[in-house]
Amino acid sequence: PFADDSMDVVVLNHIYEHVVNPEGVVADILRVLKPGGLLYAGLGHRWQVIEPHYKLPFLSWLPRPAADRYMRLTRRGQSYYERYYTPPGLRRLFAAYDVWDYTLPVLADAGAFAGDDIVPPGVGRLPAPVLTALLPAVPTYVWVGFKGAGMPLGPPLRVPPRHLT
């Protein structure tokens, strides 16, 4: 119910996998953002090793019928409703935004992002190339998307954000 170009910031944190029409939600967020507005997105992806809702390994990797059977066999439910995108699918989902990936900066300096309760100790001491190689195994991506061209602001980071689009 919000007017076009009415929001400075929108937060989409671990939500898209639960909605019927993620494309519509992401498009509506773009509609309500002011030019230069910012979207914060915390995003799970299909290739996460442990599915966070049910704590089952490889659940999100499976086709729907197999995932439903896995849920029943483990007595976690009757059906698996969440729908995660692959990393390339997430890029397509947010293609209308100017996206900056903050996942590696958060891993490299979790304390600066108030994430040291989530990022395992010692991860920040890994060299940037190792963090980059581990990116497919990271369960949550932290993206900032701008409506129109945007540039992240703030202090210099040991590992800078990656410009995805």
PDB file of C-alpha atoms in Angstrom:
ATOM      1  CA  PRO A   1       0.000   0.000   0.000  1.00  0.00           C
ATOM      2  CA  PHE A   2       3.004   2.363  -0.154  1.00  0.00           C
ATOM      3  CA  ALA A   3       3.384   5.057  -2.776  1.00  0.00           C
ATOM      4  CA  ASP A   4       5.947   4.810  -5.561  1.00  0.00           C
ATOM      5  CA  ASP A   5       9.367   6.274  -4.683  1.00  0.00           C
ATOM      6  CA  SER A   6       8.419   6.671  -0.999  1.00  0.00           C
ATOM      7  CA  MET A   7      11.058   4.654   0.911  1.00  0.00           C
ATOM      8  CA  ASP A   8      14.693   5.448   1.618  1.00  0.00           C
ATOM      9  CA  VAL A   9      15.547   1.944   2.911  1.00  0.00           C
ATOM     10  CA  VAL A  10      13.854  -1.458   2.757  1.00  0.00           C
ATOM     11  CA  VAL A  11      14.999  -4.575   4.628  1.00  0.00           C
ATOM     12  CA  LEU A  12      14.426  -8.021   3.093  1.00  0.00           C
ATOM     13  CA  ASN A  13      16.029 -10.366   5.602  1.00  0.00           C
ATOM     14  CA  HIS A  14      15.561 -14.104   5.037  1.00  0.00           C
ATOM     15  CA  ILE A  15      12.081 -13.694   3.580  1.00  0.00           C
ATOM     16  CA  TYR A  16      12.105 -14.367  -0.160  1.00  0.00           C
ATOM     17  CA  GLU A  17      12.171 -18.178   0.229  1.00  0.00           C
ATOM     18  CA  HIS A  18       8.838 -18.048   2.104  1.00  0.00           C
ATOM     19  CA  VAL A  19       6.723 -15.990  -0.306  1.00  0.00           C
ATOM     20  CA  VAL A  20       4.646 -17.273  -3.207  1.00  0.00           C
ATOM     21  CA  ASN A  21       5.975 -14.691  -5.670  1.00  0.00           C
ATOM     22  CA  PRO A  22       9.532 -13.537  -4.841  1.00  0.00           C
ATOM     23  CA  GLU A  23       9.829 -11.771  -8.190  1.00  0.00           C
ATOM     24  CA  GLY A  24       6.751  -9.687  -7.380  1.00  0.00           C
ATOM     25  CA  VAL A  25       8.038  -8.821  -3.899  1.00  0.00           C
ATOM     26  CA  VAL A  26      11.446  -7.745  -5.219  1.00  0.00           C
ATOM     27  CA  ALA A  27       9.807  -5.699  -7.999  1.00  0.00           C
ATOM     28  CA  ASP A  28       7.455  -4.023  -5.506  1.00  0.00           C
ATOM     29  CA  ILE A  29      10.384  -3.108  -3.267  1.00  0.00           C
ATOM     30  CA  LEU A  30      12.041  -1.447  -6.264  1.00  0.00           C
ATOM     31  CA  ARG A  31       8.804   0.422  -6.961  1.00  0.00           C
ATOM     32  CA  VAL A  32       8.584   1.891  -3.456  1.00  0.00           C
ATOM     33  CA  LEU A  33      12.273   2.787  -3.136  1.00  0.00           C
ATOM     34  CA  LYS A  34      13.183   6.387  -3.836  1.00  0.00           C
ATOM     35  CA  PRO A  35      15.802   6.931  -6.563  1.00  0.00           C
ATOM     36  CA  GLY A  36      19.094   6.154  -4.843  1.00  0.00           C
ATOM     37  CA  GLY A  37      17.192   4.212  -2.145  1.00  0.00           C
ATOM     38  CA  LEU A  38      18.768   1.176  -0.563  1.00  0.00           C
ATOM     39  CA  LEU A  39      17.670  -2.424  -0.149  1.00  0.00           C
ATOM     40  CA  TYR A  40      19.368  -4.534   2.536  1.00  0.00           C
ATOM     41  CA  ALA A  41      18.988  -8.227   1.661  1.00  0.00           C
ATOM     42  CA  GLY A  42      20.006 -11.167   3.841  1.00  0.00           C
ATOM     43  CA  LEU A  43      19.676 -14.116   1.471  1.00  0.00           C
ATOM     44  CA  GLY A  44      19.890 -17.851   1.921  1.00  0.00           C
ATOM     45  CA  HIS A  45      20.602 -19.845  -1.227  1.00  0.00           C
ATOM     46  CA  ARG A  46      19.850 -23.279  -2.588  1.00  0.00           C
ATOM     47  CA  TRP A  47      23.370 -24.689  -2.116  1.00  0.00           C
ATOM     48  CA  GLN A  48      23.594 -24.058   1.632  1.00  0.00           C
ATOM     49  CA  VAL A  49      24.794 -27.282   3.240  1.00  0.00           C
ATOM     50  CA  ILE A  50      22.490 -27.218   6.275  1.00  0.00           C
ATOM     51  CA  GLU A  51      18.965 -25.967   5.645  1.00  0.00           C
ATOM     52  CA  PRO A  52      18.412 -23.423   8.448  1.00  0.00           C
ATOM     53  CA  HIS A  53      14.701 -23.984   9.137  1.00  0.00           C
ATOM     54  CA  TYR A  54      14.876 -27.736   9.692  1.00  0.00           C
ATOM     55  CA  LYS A  55      18.619 -28.228  10.340  1.00  0.00           C
ATOM     56  CA  LEU A  56      18.775 -30.967   7.713  1.00  0.00           C
ATOM     57  CA  PRO A  57      21.797 -31.352   5.448  1.00  0.00           C
ATOM     58  CA  PHE A  58      21.217 -30.848   1.719  1.00  0.00           C
ATOM     59  CA  LEU A  59      17.434 -30.429   2.076  1.00  0.00           C
ATOM     60  CA  SER A  60      17.315 -27.322  -0.123  1.00  0.00           C
ATOM     61  CA  TRP A  61      19.289 -29.152  -2.843  1.00  0.00           C
ATOM     62  CA  LEU A  62      16.560 -31.727  -3.426  1.00  0.00           C
ATOM     63  CA  PRO A  63      13.666 -31.643  -5.899  1.00  0.00           C
ATOM     64  CA  ARG A  64      10.320 -31.059  -4.180  1.00  0.00           C
ATOM     65  CA  PRO A  65       9.120 -34.725  -4.038  1.00  0.00           C
ATOM     66  CA  ALA A  66      12.450 -35.902  -2.570  1.00  0.00           C
ATOM     67  CA  ALA A  67      12.541 -32.995  -0.101  1.00  0.00           C
ATOM     68  CA  ASP A  68       9.002 -33.818   1.031  1.00  0.00           C
ATOM     69  CA  ARG A  69       9.993 -37.480   1.570  1.00  0.00           C
ATOM     70  CA  TYR A  70      13.122 -36.377   3.473  1.00  0.00           C
ATOM     71  CA  MET A  71      10.937 -34.197   5.724  1.00  0.00           C
ATOM     72  CA  ARG A  72       8.611 -37.101   6.476  1.00  0.00           C
ATOM     73  CA  LEU A  73      11.456 -39.600   7.054  1.00  0.00           C
ATOM     74  CA  THR A  74      13.125 -37.257   9.551  1.00  0.00           C
ATOM     75  CA  ARG A  75       9.770 -36.389  11.167  1.00  0.00           C
ATOM     76  CA  ARG A  76      10.300 -32.672  10.600  1.00  0.00           C
ATOM     77  CA  GLY A  77       7.047 -32.161   8.706  1.00  0.00           C
ATOM     78  CA  GLN A  78       4.993 -33.349   5.762  1.00  0.00           C
ATOM     79  CA  SER A  79       6.246 -30.949   3.096  1.00  0.00           C
ATOM     80  CA  TYR A  80       9.167 -28.671   2.402  1.00  0.00           C
ATOM     81  CA  TYR A  81       7.712 -25.292   1.477  1.00  0.00           C
ATOM     82  CA  GLU A  82      10.753 -23.024   1.318  1.00  0.00           C
ATOM     83  CA  ARG A  83      12.080 -22.258  -2.170  1.00  0.00           C
ATOM     84  CA  TYR A  84      15.656 -21.062  -2.419  1.00  0.00           C
ATOM     85  CA  TYR A  85      17.317 -19.692  -5.534  1.00  0.00           C
ATOM     86  CA  THR A  86      20.782 -20.655  -6.683  1.00  0.00           C
ATOM     87  CA  PRO A  87      23.389 -17.865  -6.520  1.00  0.00           C
ATOM     88  CA  PRO A  88      22.943 -17.132 -10.258  1.00  0.00           C
ATOM     89  CA  GLY A  89      19.174 -17.148  -9.707  1.00  0.00           C
ATOM     90  CA  LEU A  90      19.573 -14.572  -6.934  1.00  0.00           C
ATOM     91  CA  ARG A  91      21.564 -12.367  -9.312  1.00  0.00           C
ATOM     92  CA  ARG A  92      18.734 -12.583 -11.831  1.00  0.00           C
ATOM     93  CA  LEU A  93      16.144 -11.890  -9.113  1.00  0.00           C
ATOM     94  CA  PHE A  94      17.926  -8.646  -8.172  1.00  0.00           C
ATOM     95  CA  ALA A  95      19.077  -7.699 -11.681  1.00  0.00           C
ATOM     96  CA  ALA A  96      17.130  -4.397 -11.625  1.00  0.00           C
ATOM     97  CA  TYR A  97      19.217  -3.188  -8.646  1.00  0.00           C
ATOM     98  CA  ASP A  98      22.804  -1.988  -8.457  1.00  0.00           C
ATOM     99  CA  VAL A  99      24.005  -4.746  -6.085  1.00  0.00           C
ATOM    100  CA  TRP A 100      27.018  -4.774  -3.776  1.00  0.00           C
ATOM    101  CA  ASP A 101      27.884  -8.037  -2.028  1.00  0.00           C
ATOM    102  CA  TYR A 102      28.964  -7.489   1.591  1.00  0.00           C
ATOM    103  CA  THR A 103      29.253 -11.186   2.438  1.00  0.00           C
ATOM    104  CA  LEU A 104      33.058 -11.256   2.347  1.00  0.00           C
ATOM    105  CA  PRO A 105      33.508  -7.994   4.322  1.00  0.00           C
ATOM    106  CA  VAL A 106      31.206  -9.366   7.026  1.00  0.00           C
ATOM    107  CA  LEU A 107      33.175 -12.616   7.183  1.00  0.00           C
ATOM    108  CA  ALA A 108      36.504 -10.777   7.249  1.00  0.00           C
ATOM    109  CA  ASP A 109      35.488  -8.383  10.040  1.00  0.00           C
ATOM    110  CA  ALA A 110      32.343  -9.712  11.690  1.00  0.00           C
ATOM    111  CA  GLY A 111      32.720  -7.426  14.710  1.00  0.00           C
ATOM    112  CA  ALA A 112      32.467  -4.294  12.567  1.00  0.00           C
ATOM    113  CA  PHE A 113      29.078  -5.534  11.357  1.00  0.00           C
ATOM    114  CA  ALA A 114      27.848  -6.841  14.742  1.00  0.00           C
ATOM    115  CA  GLY A 115      28.065 -10.348  13.333  1.00  0.00           C
ATOM    116  CA  ASP A 116      30.647 -11.893  15.622  1.00  0.00           C
ATOM    117  CA  ASP A 117      27.910 -13.913  17.335  1.00  0.00           C
ATOM    118  CA  ILE A 118      27.130 -15.629  14.010  1.00  0.00           C
ATOM    119  CA  VAL A 119      30.446 -15.841  12.139  1.00  0.00           C
ATOM    120  CA  PRO A 120      32.602 -18.612  13.633  1.00  0.00           C
ATOM    121  CA  PRO A 121      35.728 -17.447  15.484  1.00  0.00           C
ATOM    122  CA  GLY A 122      38.847 -17.406  13.348  1.00  0.00           C
ATOM    123  CA  VAL A 123      37.050 -16.934  10.026  1.00  0.00           C
ATOM    124  CA  GLY A 124      38.144 -13.285   9.931  1.00  0.00           C
ATOM    125  CA  ARG A 125      41.810 -14.307  10.070  1.00  0.00           C
ATOM    126  CA  LEU A 126      41.545 -16.189   6.789  1.00  0.00           C
ATOM    127  CA  PRO A 127      43.065 -14.455   3.770  1.00  0.00           C
ATOM    128  CA  ALA A 128      40.612 -12.843   1.348  1.00  0.00           C
ATOM    129  CA  PRO A 129      41.264 -15.435  -1.430  1.00  0.00           C
ATOM    130  CA  VAL A 130      40.350 -18.249   0.985  1.00  0.00           C
ATOM    131  CA  LEU A 131      37.172 -16.439   2.032  1.00  0.00           C
ATOM    132  CA  THR A 132      36.310 -15.981  -1.637  1.00  0.00           C
ATOM    133  CA  ALA A 133      36.816 -19.699  -2.297  1.00  0.00           C
ATOM    134  CA  LEU A 134      34.508 -20.525   0.640  1.00  0.00           C
ATOM    135  CA  LEU A 135      31.721 -18.235  -0.587  1.00  0.00           C
ATOM    136  CA  PRO A 136      29.613 -21.038  -2.140  1.00  0.00           C
ATOM    137  CA  ALA A 137      29.439 -22.729   1.296  1.00  0.00           C
ATOM    138  CA  VAL A 138      28.390 -19.575   3.168  1.00  0.00           C
ATOM    139  CA  PRO A 139      24.713 -20.029   4.137  1.00  0.00           C
ATOM    140  CA  THR A 140      23.727 -16.349   4.003  1.00  0.00           C
ATOM    141  CA  TYR A 141      24.671 -13.679   1.518  1.00  0.00           C
ATOM    142  CA  VAL A 142      24.557 -10.041   2.622  1.00  0.00           C
ATOM    143  CA  TRP A 143      23.695  -7.787  -0.293  1.00  0.00           C
ATOM    144  CA  VAL A 144      22.994  -4.084  -0.565  1.00  0.00           C
ATOM    145  CA  GLY A 145      21.034  -3.036  -3.625  1.00  0.00           C
ATOM    146  CA  PHE A 146      20.476   0.510  -4.812  1.00  0.00           C
ATOM    147  CA  LYS A 147      17.666   1.811  -6.970  1.00  0.00           C
ATOM    148  CA  GLY A 148      19.825   3.311  -9.666  1.00  0.00           C
ATOM    149  CA  ALA A 149      23.585   3.545  -9.482  1.00  0.00           C
ATOM    150  CA  GLY A 150      24.867   3.477  -5.937  1.00  0.00           C
ATOM    151  CA  MET A 151      28.148   3.524  -4.109  1.00  0.00           C
ATOM    152  CA  PRO A 152      28.658   2.098  -0.638  1.00  0.00           C
ATOM    153  CA  LEU A 153      29.776   4.625   1.934  1.00  0.00           C
ATOM    154  CA  GLY A 154      31.652   4.133   5.154  1.00  0.00           C
ATOM    155  CA  PRO A 155      35.162   3.451   6.384  1.00  0.00           C
ATOM    156  CA  PRO A 156      37.628   1.401   4.356  1.00  0.00           C
ATOM    157  CA  LEU A 157      37.250  -2.334   4.908  1.00  0.00           C
ATOM    158  CA  ARG A 158      39.973  -5.009   4.936  1.00  0.00           C
ATOM    159  CA  VAL A 159      37.952  -6.838   2.288  1.00  0.00           C
ATOM    160  CA  PRO A 160      35.836  -4.429   0.210  1.00  0.00           C
ATOM    161  CA  PRO A 161      32.329  -5.284  -1.017  1.00  0.00           C
ATOM    162  CA  ARG A 162      32.080  -6.805  -4.483  1.00  0.00           C
ATOM    163  CA  HIS A 163      30.073  -4.983  -7.125  1.00  0.00           C
ATOM    164  CA  LEU A 164      27.778  -7.602  -8.678  1.00  0.00           C
ATOM    165  CA  THR A 165      25.933  -5.509 -11.264  1.00  0.00           C
TER     166      THR A 165
END
